[in-house]
Amino acid sequence: MTADHPRPPPRRRIFALGRNELKGLFWQVLVVGIAVAVIAFLWSNTVTNLSARRITTGFAFLGREAGMPIADSLLAYNPRDSYLWAFVVGVANTLRVAVIGIVLATILGTLVGISRLSANWLLSRLAAVYVETLRDIPLLLQLLFWYVLMQALPAARAAWRPVEGVFLSNRGLILPAIPFGPPQLAVLGTAVLGCALFYLVRRWLVAQQMRDGKPRPAWPFALGLIIVVPVAVSLALGVSWTIERPQLRGFNFVGGLTLAPEYFALLIALVTYTSAFIAEIVRSGIQSVPRGQWDAANALGLRRSFMLRQIILPQALRVIVPPMTSQYLNLTKNSSLAVAIGYQDVVSVANTTLNQTGQAIEAIALIMAVFLTISLSISFFMNWYNARIALVER
C-alpha cells in the first residue's frame, strides 16, 4: 500500500477465541453439563427413594446413644456414649493400626531391602524369598492366617513366655507397660516440644557455621531440651514411672498392655505384607545410586554400614520417597480389612451404625471423609519431605 492509500485497520474480532478454541470450549461445557445432570438425577432419585421408605437424612443420629460394644479401644468408651463418640473411637483404632504399622513396615522393609543386596548369599536369598512369597499372597488370606494362628495359641493359663513379663496366648500379646495419665502425657509432650526446638536450634547453629566457619557443638542444647527439661517437669509434677507387669488372675491377665488377637493379627499382616513392597523400593533406590559413590567410599576405607547410612541412603531417598508414599497410603486403606476378623475400626463402627440406624449414605460418607483426610495428610507430609530432600536445579 502506498502513502496515498494507507492500509485499512484490521477488522476487530467479535470473539477473542478462535474456531478451535470455541470448539474445545463447547465440548468442555457439554461434558460438565452432562456430569452435573447425572449427579442431579442420582441425587433426586436417592432423595425420592429415601422419602418413599420414610428414611430421614442428615447427621442428627450422631447425637443418639450408640448402644454398640467396642471391645478393644484406645479411648475410653461405653455403649451409652453417642454414635459420634463411637466414630471417634473407631477413627482412633484406625490410626492406631496405621501409624504403628507405617513405622514398623518402614523399619522391616528397609532391613529386608538392604539384606537383598547383601554379599552374604544365604541372607540375600532369604530376603528374596520373603519378598516374593508375601507379595504373591493376597493380604486378606494373610490376615486370616495370622488370626487363625492367634486363635490356635494356648489359653491364658498355659501362655507362652518368650521373655520374662511377656505373655503370648489366645488372649493376645501382653506386655509390661507404664501407666499413662495426664502427668505422663505432659512430660512426653515436653520431650516432643524439646525435640522440635532442638531441630530449630541445630539449623541455626549450622547456618552460623556456614557464615563464619566456626563449629558450634549441638549436644548441650540436646541435653538440655530433650533430657534436662522433661526430667525437671517430671520431678516438679511428681510423676511416677513404675512399670506395671501383667499378672495372671483367674482365666485372664491383669495389668500391663494387652494387644488383642484381632489387633495383633491385623498389625502383623499389614506390616509384613507392606514391608515386602517397601523392601523392593529400598533395593531399587540403593541401586539407583551411581557405582562411583561405592567405589569412592571403598577407596577411603569406610565401613559398609557407614557408607549406607551417610552416603548411599541419603542419595537413594530421592528415589525411595515417592513410591514409599503410595505404600503408606495402601497400608492405611488396607486397614479397612479389619472388619474380616472383627477388629472394630472406623469401617466396622460405621457398618454397625448403618445396620442400627439405616443411615447408609451418611455412614459411608463418614468413612470416605475419614480415609480421605488421613490419606491427604500422609500425602501432604510426604510431598513436603520429598521437596526438602530433592536436588535443586541450577
Short mmCIF file of C-alpha atoms in Angstrom, two decimals:
data_model
loop_
_atom_site.label_atom_id
_atom_site.label_comp_id
_atom_site.label_asym_id
_atom_site.label_seq_id
_atom_site.Cartn_x
_atom_site.Cartn_y
_atom_site.Cartn_z
CA MET A 1 0.00 0.00 0.00
CA THR A 2 1.28 3.49 -0.86
CA ALA A 3 1.22 6.54 1.35
CA ASP A 4 -1.82 7.81 -0.53
CA HIS A 5 -3.69 4.62 0.19
CA PRO A 6 -2.92 3.60 3.77
CA ARG A 7 -3.59 0.01 4.92
CA PRO A 8 -7.11 -0.31 6.38
CA PRO A 9 -7.20 -1.08 10.11
CA PRO A 10 -7.63 -4.79 10.94
CA ARG A 11 -11.20 -5.90 11.46
CA ARG A 12 -11.95 -6.36 15.14
CA ARG A 13 -12.93 -9.90 16.10
CA ILE A 14 -16.20 -10.26 17.90
CA PHE A 15 -14.90 -13.22 19.90
CA ALA A 16 -11.40 -13.36 21.34
CA LEU A 17 -11.36 -17.13 20.83
CA GLY A 18 -10.70 -18.77 17.51
CA ARG A 19 -12.69 -21.55 15.92
CA ASN A 20 -10.68 -24.36 17.52
CA GLU A 21 -10.84 -22.70 20.92
CA LEU A 22 -14.63 -22.29 20.65
CA LYS A 23 -15.00 -25.93 19.64
CA GLY A 24 -12.92 -27.03 22.63
CA LEU A 25 -14.92 -24.77 24.99
CA PHE A 26 -18.19 -26.18 23.63
CA TRP A 27 -17.16 -29.78 24.35
CA GLN A 28 -15.95 -28.87 27.83
CA VAL A 29 -19.23 -27.18 28.67
CA LEU A 30 -21.14 -30.15 27.24
CA VAL A 31 -19.18 -32.69 29.33
CA VAL A 32 -19.56 -30.62 32.52
CA GLY A 33 -23.27 -30.20 31.84
CA ILE A 34 -23.75 -33.96 31.37
CA ALA A 35 -21.86 -34.67 34.59
CA VAL A 36 -23.96 -32.17 36.54
CA ALA A 37 -27.17 -33.63 35.05
CA VAL A 38 -26.14 -37.18 36.03
CA ILE A 39 -25.30 -36.10 39.59
CA ALA A 40 -28.58 -34.21 39.89
CA PHE A 41 -30.53 -37.22 38.62
CA LEU A 42 -28.82 -39.58 41.07
CA TRP A 43 -29.38 -37.17 43.96
CA SER A 44 -33.04 -36.69 43.07
CA ASN A 45 -33.56 -40.43 42.69
CA THR A 46 -31.88 -41.09 46.07
CA VAL A 47 -33.98 -38.46 47.88
CA THR A 48 -37.18 -39.83 46.30
CA ASN A 49 -36.41 -43.43 47.30
CA LEU A 50 -35.47 -42.41 50.84
CA SER A 51 -38.70 -40.43 51.19
CA ALA A 52 -40.75 -43.38 49.90
CA ARG A 53 -39.19 -45.60 52.57
CA ARG A 54 -39.62 -42.90 55.24
CA ILE A 55 -35.88 -42.75 55.91
CA THR A 56 -34.76 -39.35 57.13
CA THR A 57 -31.44 -37.90 56.00
CA GLY A 58 -28.92 -35.89 57.95
CA PHE A 59 -26.43 -36.43 60.74
CA ALA A 60 -28.76 -35.88 63.69
CA PHE A 61 -28.41 -39.58 64.59
CA LEU A 62 -24.83 -38.93 65.74
CA GLY A 63 -26.16 -37.45 68.95
CA ARG A 64 -28.16 -40.55 69.88
CA GLU A 65 -26.96 -43.33 72.18
CA ALA A 66 -24.91 -45.87 70.23
CA GLY A 67 -25.59 -48.97 72.31
CA MET A 68 -22.87 -50.93 70.48
CA PRO A 69 -19.97 -52.60 72.36
CA ILE A 70 -16.38 -51.88 71.31
CA ALA A 71 -14.18 -54.48 72.96
CA ASP A 72 -10.72 -53.15 72.05
CA SER A 73 -10.48 -49.37 72.06
CA LEU A 74 -7.64 -46.91 72.53
CA LEU A 75 -10.02 -44.33 74.02
CA ALA A 76 -12.44 -44.85 76.89
CA TYR A 77 -15.81 -45.95 75.55
CA ASN A 78 -19.16 -47.03 76.96
CA PRO A 79 -22.17 -48.33 74.99
CA ARG A 80 -24.19 -45.45 76.46
CA ASP A 81 -21.99 -42.98 74.57
CA SER A 82 -23.21 -41.34 71.38
CA TYR A 83 -22.67 -42.51 67.82
CA LEU A 84 -20.35 -39.56 67.33
CA TRP A 85 -18.02 -40.73 70.09
CA ALA A 86 -18.20 -44.28 68.70
CA PHE A 87 -16.97 -42.91 65.35
CA VAL A 88 -14.15 -41.06 67.14
CA VAL A 89 -13.14 -44.29 68.88
CA GLY A 90 -13.22 -46.10 65.52
CA VAL A 91 -11.01 -43.44 63.95
CA ALA A 92 -8.57 -43.74 66.86
CA ASN A 93 -8.43 -47.51 66.35
CA THR A 94 -7.74 -47.00 62.64
CA LEU A 95 -4.94 -44.53 63.37
CA ARG A 96 -3.59 -46.90 66.00
CA VAL A 97 -3.07 -49.52 63.30
CA ALA A 98 -1.98 -47.17 60.51
CA VAL A 99 0.64 -45.13 62.39
CA ILE A 100 2.30 -48.05 64.17
CA GLY A 101 2.06 -50.16 61.01
CA ILE A 102 3.76 -47.49 58.89
CA VAL A 103 6.66 -47.19 61.35
CA LEU A 104 7.20 -50.95 61.70
CA ALA A 105 6.76 -51.64 57.97
CA THR A 106 9.32 -48.95 57.13
CA ILE A 107 11.89 -50.40 59.53
CA LEU A 108 11.33 -54.02 58.47
CA GLY A 109 11.13 -53.18 54.76
CA THR A 110 14.38 -51.18 54.90
CA LEU A 111 16.22 -54.03 56.62
CA VAL A 112 14.90 -56.60 54.13
CA GLY A 113 15.72 -54.34 51.17
CA ILE A 114 19.30 -53.89 52.37
CA SER A 115 19.55 -57.63 53.02
CA ARG A 116 18.62 -58.33 49.39
CA LEU A 117 21.82 -56.53 48.37
CA SER A 118 23.97 -58.25 50.98
CA ALA A 119 27.14 -60.07 49.94
CA ASN A 120 26.02 -62.94 52.15
CA TRP A 121 24.39 -65.39 49.73
CA LEU A 122 22.11 -67.02 52.32
CA LEU A 123 20.87 -63.69 53.73
CA SER A 124 20.12 -62.25 50.28
CA ARG A 125 18.27 -65.43 49.21
CA LEU A 126 16.17 -65.47 52.39
CA ALA A 127 15.26 -61.82 51.82
CA ALA A 128 14.28 -62.60 48.21
CA VAL A 129 12.06 -65.50 49.32
CA TYR A 130 10.44 -63.25 51.94
CA VAL A 131 9.64 -60.58 49.36
CA GLU A 132 8.38 -62.87 46.62
CA THR A 133 6.27 -65.01 48.96
CA LEU A 134 4.48 -62.21 50.78
CA ARG A 135 3.88 -60.11 47.66
CA ASP A 136 2.22 -63.00 45.83
CA ILE A 137 -0.26 -63.98 48.57
CA PRO A 138 -3.41 -61.79 48.89
CA LEU A 139 -3.45 -59.67 52.01
CA LEU A 140 -6.84 -60.98 53.12
CA LEU A 141 -5.54 -64.55 53.16
CA GLN A 142 -2.50 -63.48 55.18
CA LEU A 143 -4.77 -61.64 57.62
CA LEU A 144 -6.97 -64.70 58.10
CA PHE A 145 -3.88 -66.90 58.51
CA TRP A 146 -2.48 -64.76 61.33
CA TYR A 147 -5.87 -64.52 63.02
CA VAL A 148 -6.41 -68.29 62.94
CA LEU A 149 -2.87 -68.74 64.23
CA MET A 150 -3.61 -66.41 67.14
CA GLN A 151 -6.75 -68.37 67.97
CA ALA A 152 -4.74 -71.60 67.98
CA LEU A 153 -2.37 -70.36 70.69
CA PRO A 154 -2.69 -71.87 74.19
CA ALA A 155 -5.07 -70.47 76.78
CA ALA A 156 -4.04 -67.84 79.30
CA ARG A 157 -3.08 -70.35 81.98
CA ALA A 158 -0.67 -72.09 79.57
CA ALA A 159 0.51 -68.89 77.82
CA TRP A 160 3.92 -68.82 76.18
CA ARG A 161 6.50 -66.66 77.93
CA PRO A 162 9.24 -65.83 75.38
CA VAL A 163 10.68 -63.12 77.67
CA GLU A 164 10.16 -62.50 81.35
CA GLY A 165 7.00 -60.42 81.79
CA VAL A 166 5.77 -61.02 78.21
CA PHE A 167 2.92 -63.46 77.57
CA LEU A 168 1.51 -64.78 74.28
CA SER A 169 -1.80 -66.65 74.28
CA ASN A 170 -5.16 -66.73 72.55
CA ARG A 171 -5.95 -63.59 74.53
CA GLY A 172 -3.30 -61.73 72.56
CA LEU A 173 0.14 -60.34 73.34
CA ILE A 174 0.50 -59.00 76.89
CA LEU A 175 3.45 -56.68 77.61
CA PRO A 176 4.71 -54.75 80.63
CA ALA A 177 3.70 -51.10 80.42
CA ILE A 178 3.96 -47.76 82.16
CA PRO A 179 0.51 -46.46 83.14
CA PHE A 180 -0.09 -43.25 81.22
CA GLY A 181 -2.16 -40.39 82.56
CA PRO A 182 -2.20 -36.59 82.23
CA PRO A 183 1.11 -36.13 84.15
CA GLN A 184 2.95 -38.65 81.98
CA LEU A 185 1.48 -37.11 78.83
CA ALA A 186 2.65 -33.66 79.98
CA VAL A 187 6.22 -34.93 80.35
CA LEU A 188 6.03 -36.68 76.97
CA GLY A 189 4.70 -33.51 75.35
CA THR A 190 7.59 -31.56 76.88
CA ALA A 191 10.07 -34.02 75.37
CA VAL A 192 8.42 -33.76 71.93
CA LEU A 193 8.48 -29.97 72.14
CA GLY A 194 12.15 -30.16 73.15
CA CYS A 195 12.93 -32.23 70.05
CA ALA A 196 11.21 -29.65 67.84
CA LEU A 197 13.11 -26.78 69.48
CA PHE A 198 16.41 -28.66 69.18
CA TYR A 199 15.76 -29.13 65.45
CA LEU A 200 15.38 -25.37 65.04
CA VAL A 201 18.42 -24.65 67.20
CA ARG A 202 20.53 -27.12 65.24
CA ARG A 203 19.54 -25.48 61.95
CA TRP A 204 20.54 -22.11 63.41
CA LEU A 205 23.92 -23.50 64.54
CA VAL A 206 24.59 -24.93 61.10
CA ALA A 207 23.68 -21.59 59.49
CA GLN A 208 26.08 -19.79 61.84
CA GLN A 209 28.85 -22.25 60.99
CA MET A 210 28.26 -21.73 57.28
CA ARG A 211 28.53 -18.00 57.84
CA ASP A 212 31.78 -17.76 59.83
CA GLY A 213 33.23 -21.29 59.61
CA LYS A 214 33.29 -21.83 63.37
CA PRO A 215 31.80 -25.16 64.51
CA ARG A 216 29.43 -24.94 67.45
CA PRO A 217 28.55 -28.04 69.50
CA ALA A 218 24.87 -29.00 69.50
CA TRP A 219 24.95 -31.62 72.25
CA PRO A 220 24.46 -29.14 75.15
CA PHE A 221 21.18 -27.98 73.60
CA ALA A 222 20.09 -31.59 73.02
CA LEU A 223 20.91 -32.50 76.60
CA GLY A 224 19.03 -29.51 77.98
CA LEU A 225 15.94 -29.54 75.76
CA ILE A 226 15.37 -33.27 75.38
CA ILE A 227 16.55 -34.63 78.75
CA VAL A 228 17.01 -31.99 81.43
CA VAL A 229 13.76 -30.04 80.87
CA PRO A 230 11.48 -33.16 80.72
CA VAL A 231 13.19 -34.58 83.84
CA ALA A 232 12.64 -31.28 85.65
CA VAL A 233 8.96 -31.27 84.64
CA SER A 234 8.63 -34.88 85.80
CA LEU A 235 10.15 -34.07 89.19
CA ALA A 236 8.01 -30.95 89.56
CA LEU A 237 4.80 -32.89 88.85
CA GLY A 238 5.87 -35.90 90.89
CA VAL A 239 5.25 -38.29 88.01
CA SER A 240 5.57 -42.00 88.74
CA TRP A 241 7.31 -44.10 86.10
CA THR A 242 6.83 -47.52 87.66
CA ILE A 243 6.50 -50.39 85.20
CA GLU A 244 3.28 -52.35 85.56
CA ARG A 245 3.83 -56.06 84.90
CA PRO A 246 0.92 -58.28 83.79
CA GLN A 247 -0.21 -60.99 86.20
CA LEU A 248 -2.48 -63.98 85.65
CA ARG A 249 -5.69 -63.66 87.66
CA GLY A 250 -8.19 -66.44 87.09
CA PHE A 251 -8.62 -67.00 83.36
CA ASN A 252 -7.14 -63.70 82.17
CA PHE A 253 -4.27 -61.28 82.72
CA VAL A 254 -4.46 -58.13 84.82
CA GLY A 255 -2.21 -55.12 84.32
CA GLY A 256 0.27 -54.34 81.57
CA LEU A 257 -0.52 -53.62 77.95
CA THR A 258 -2.75 -56.07 76.10
CA LEU A 259 -2.72 -56.30 72.32
CA ALA A 260 -5.93 -58.11 71.41
CA PRO A 261 -5.69 -61.04 68.95
CA GLU A 262 -7.63 -59.10 66.29
CA TYR A 263 -5.39 -56.06 66.55
CA PHE A 264 -2.18 -58.09 66.75
CA ALA A 265 -3.10 -60.24 63.73
CA LEU A 266 -4.07 -57.18 61.69
CA LEU A 267 -0.84 -55.38 62.60
CA ILE A 268 1.36 -58.35 61.70
CA ALA A 269 -0.41 -58.90 58.37
CA LEU A 270 -0.21 -55.24 57.34
CA VAL A 271 3.42 -54.85 58.42
CA THR A 272 4.76 -58.00 56.75
CA TYR A 273 2.76 -57.51 53.53
CA THR A 274 3.65 -53.83 53.11
CA SER A 275 7.29 -54.35 54.13
CA ALA A 276 7.73 -56.72 51.17
CA PHE A 277 6.87 -53.88 48.76
CA ILE A 278 8.93 -51.36 50.72
CA ALA A 279 11.92 -53.72 50.54
CA GLU A 280 11.84 -53.62 46.75
CA ILE A 281 11.53 -49.83 46.80
CA VAL A 282 14.56 -49.55 49.08
CA ARG A 283 16.55 -52.01 46.96
CA SER A 284 15.83 -50.12 43.75
CA GLY A 285 16.62 -46.81 45.43
CA ILE A 286 20.02 -48.05 46.61
CA GLN A 287 20.81 -49.48 43.18
CA SER A 288 19.98 -46.11 41.58
CA VAL A 289 22.99 -44.52 43.30
CA PRO A 290 25.94 -44.44 40.87
CA ARG A 291 28.53 -47.16 41.41
CA GLY A 292 31.20 -44.50 41.67
CA GLN A 293 29.86 -43.49 45.09
CA TRP A 294 30.50 -47.02 46.39
CA ASP A 295 33.96 -47.12 44.82
CA ALA A 296 34.94 -43.76 46.27
CA ALA A 297 33.77 -44.77 49.75
CA ASN A 298 35.61 -48.10 49.49
CA ALA A 299 38.76 -46.27 48.40
CA LEU A 300 38.56 -44.19 51.59
CA GLY A 301 38.31 -47.35 53.67
CA LEU A 302 34.86 -46.56 55.07
CA ARG A 303 32.79 -49.27 56.72
CA ARG A 304 29.83 -50.59 54.73
CA SER A 305 27.36 -49.60 57.46
CA PHE A 306 28.76 -46.06 57.49
CA MET A 307 28.56 -45.87 53.69
CA LEU A 308 24.91 -46.90 53.70
CA ARG A 309 23.94 -44.54 56.50
CA GLN A 310 25.84 -41.43 55.49
CA ILE A 311 26.41 -41.66 51.72
CA ILE A 312 24.15 -44.11 49.90
CA LEU A 313 20.77 -43.89 51.68
CA PRO A 314 20.63 -40.03 51.71
CA GLN A 315 21.01 -40.07 47.92
CA ALA A 316 18.64 -43.01 47.48
CA LEU A 317 15.88 -41.23 49.42
CA ARG A 318 15.13 -39.08 46.37
CA VAL A 319 14.12 -42.26 44.55
CA ILE A 320 12.61 -44.04 47.55
CA VAL A 321 10.25 -41.42 48.99
CA PRO A 322 7.69 -41.01 46.12
CA PRO A 323 6.77 -44.73 45.79
CA MET A 324 7.02 -45.12 49.57
CA THR A 325 4.16 -42.62 49.87
CA SER A 326 1.94 -44.96 47.86
CA GLN A 327 2.75 -47.85 50.20
CA TYR A 328 1.87 -45.76 53.25
CA LEU A 329 -1.47 -44.92 51.65
CA ASN A 330 -2.05 -48.58 50.76
CA LEU A 331 -1.35 -49.69 54.32
CA THR A 332 -3.80 -47.13 55.69
CA LYS A 333 -6.55 -48.12 53.27
CA ASN A 334 -5.87 -51.84 53.69
CA SER A 335 -6.54 -51.47 57.41
CA SER A 336 -10.24 -51.48 56.47
CA LEU A 337 -9.89 -55.28 56.05
CA ALA A 338 -10.05 -55.39 59.85
CA VAL A 339 -13.79 -55.96 59.52
CA ALA A 340 -13.00 -59.51 58.30
CA ILE A 341 -11.59 -60.54 61.70
CA GLY A 342 -13.77 -58.40 63.96
CA TYR A 343 -11.36 -55.59 64.84
CA GLN A 344 -13.56 -52.53 65.34
CA ASP A 345 -12.03 -49.77 63.30
CA VAL A 346 -13.94 -46.91 61.73
CA VAL A 347 -15.32 -49.17 58.96
CA SER A 348 -16.65 -51.72 61.44
CA VAL A 349 -18.21 -49.00 63.61
CA ALA A 350 -19.81 -47.40 60.56
CA ASN A 351 -21.23 -50.74 59.40
CA THR A 352 -22.79 -51.34 62.82
CA THR A 353 -24.19 -47.81 62.82
CA LEU A 354 -25.61 -48.34 59.34
CA ASN A 355 -27.39 -51.53 60.42
CA GLN A 356 -28.81 -49.94 63.56
CA THR A 357 -29.94 -46.61 62.13
CA GLY A 358 -30.41 -47.23 58.41
CA GLN A 359 -28.36 -44.09 57.63
CA ALA A 360 -26.39 -45.74 54.84
CA ILE A 361 -25.39 -42.63 52.90
CA GLU A 362 -24.24 -40.74 55.99
CA ALA A 363 -22.27 -43.69 57.38
CA ILE A 364 -20.49 -44.32 54.08
CA ALA A 365 -19.83 -40.59 53.68
CA LEU A 366 -18.17 -40.54 57.10
CA ILE A 367 -15.93 -43.47 56.16
CA MET A 368 -14.94 -41.75 52.93
CA ALA A 369 -14.24 -38.47 54.74
CA VAL A 370 -12.05 -40.19 57.34
CA PHE A 371 -9.89 -42.08 54.84
CA LEU A 372 -9.68 -39.07 52.54
CA THR A 373 -8.46 -36.88 55.40
CA ILE A 374 -5.88 -39.42 56.55
CA SER A 375 -4.64 -40.06 53.01
CA LEU A 376 -4.33 -36.36 52.18
CA SER A 377 -2.45 -35.77 55.43
CA ILE A 378 0.04 -38.54 54.60
CA SER A 379 0.45 -37.25 51.04
CA PHE A 380 0.97 -33.67 52.24
CA PHE A 381 3.68 -34.67 54.72
CA MET A 382 5.49 -36.98 52.29
CA ASN A 383 5.37 -34.39 49.48
CA TRP A 384 6.77 -31.79 51.87
CA TYR A 385 9.57 -34.13 52.88
CA ASN A 386 10.27 -35.07 49.27
CA ALA A 387 10.55 -31.39 48.34
CA ARG A 388 13.07 -30.84 51.14
CA ILE A 389 15.40 -33.63 50.03
CA ALA A 390 15.04 -33.01 46.29
CA LEU A 391 18.03 -31.78 44.33
CA VAL A 392 17.83 -28.10 43.42
CA GLU A 393 18.45 -27.43 39.74
CA ARG A 394 20.80 -24.57 38.94
#
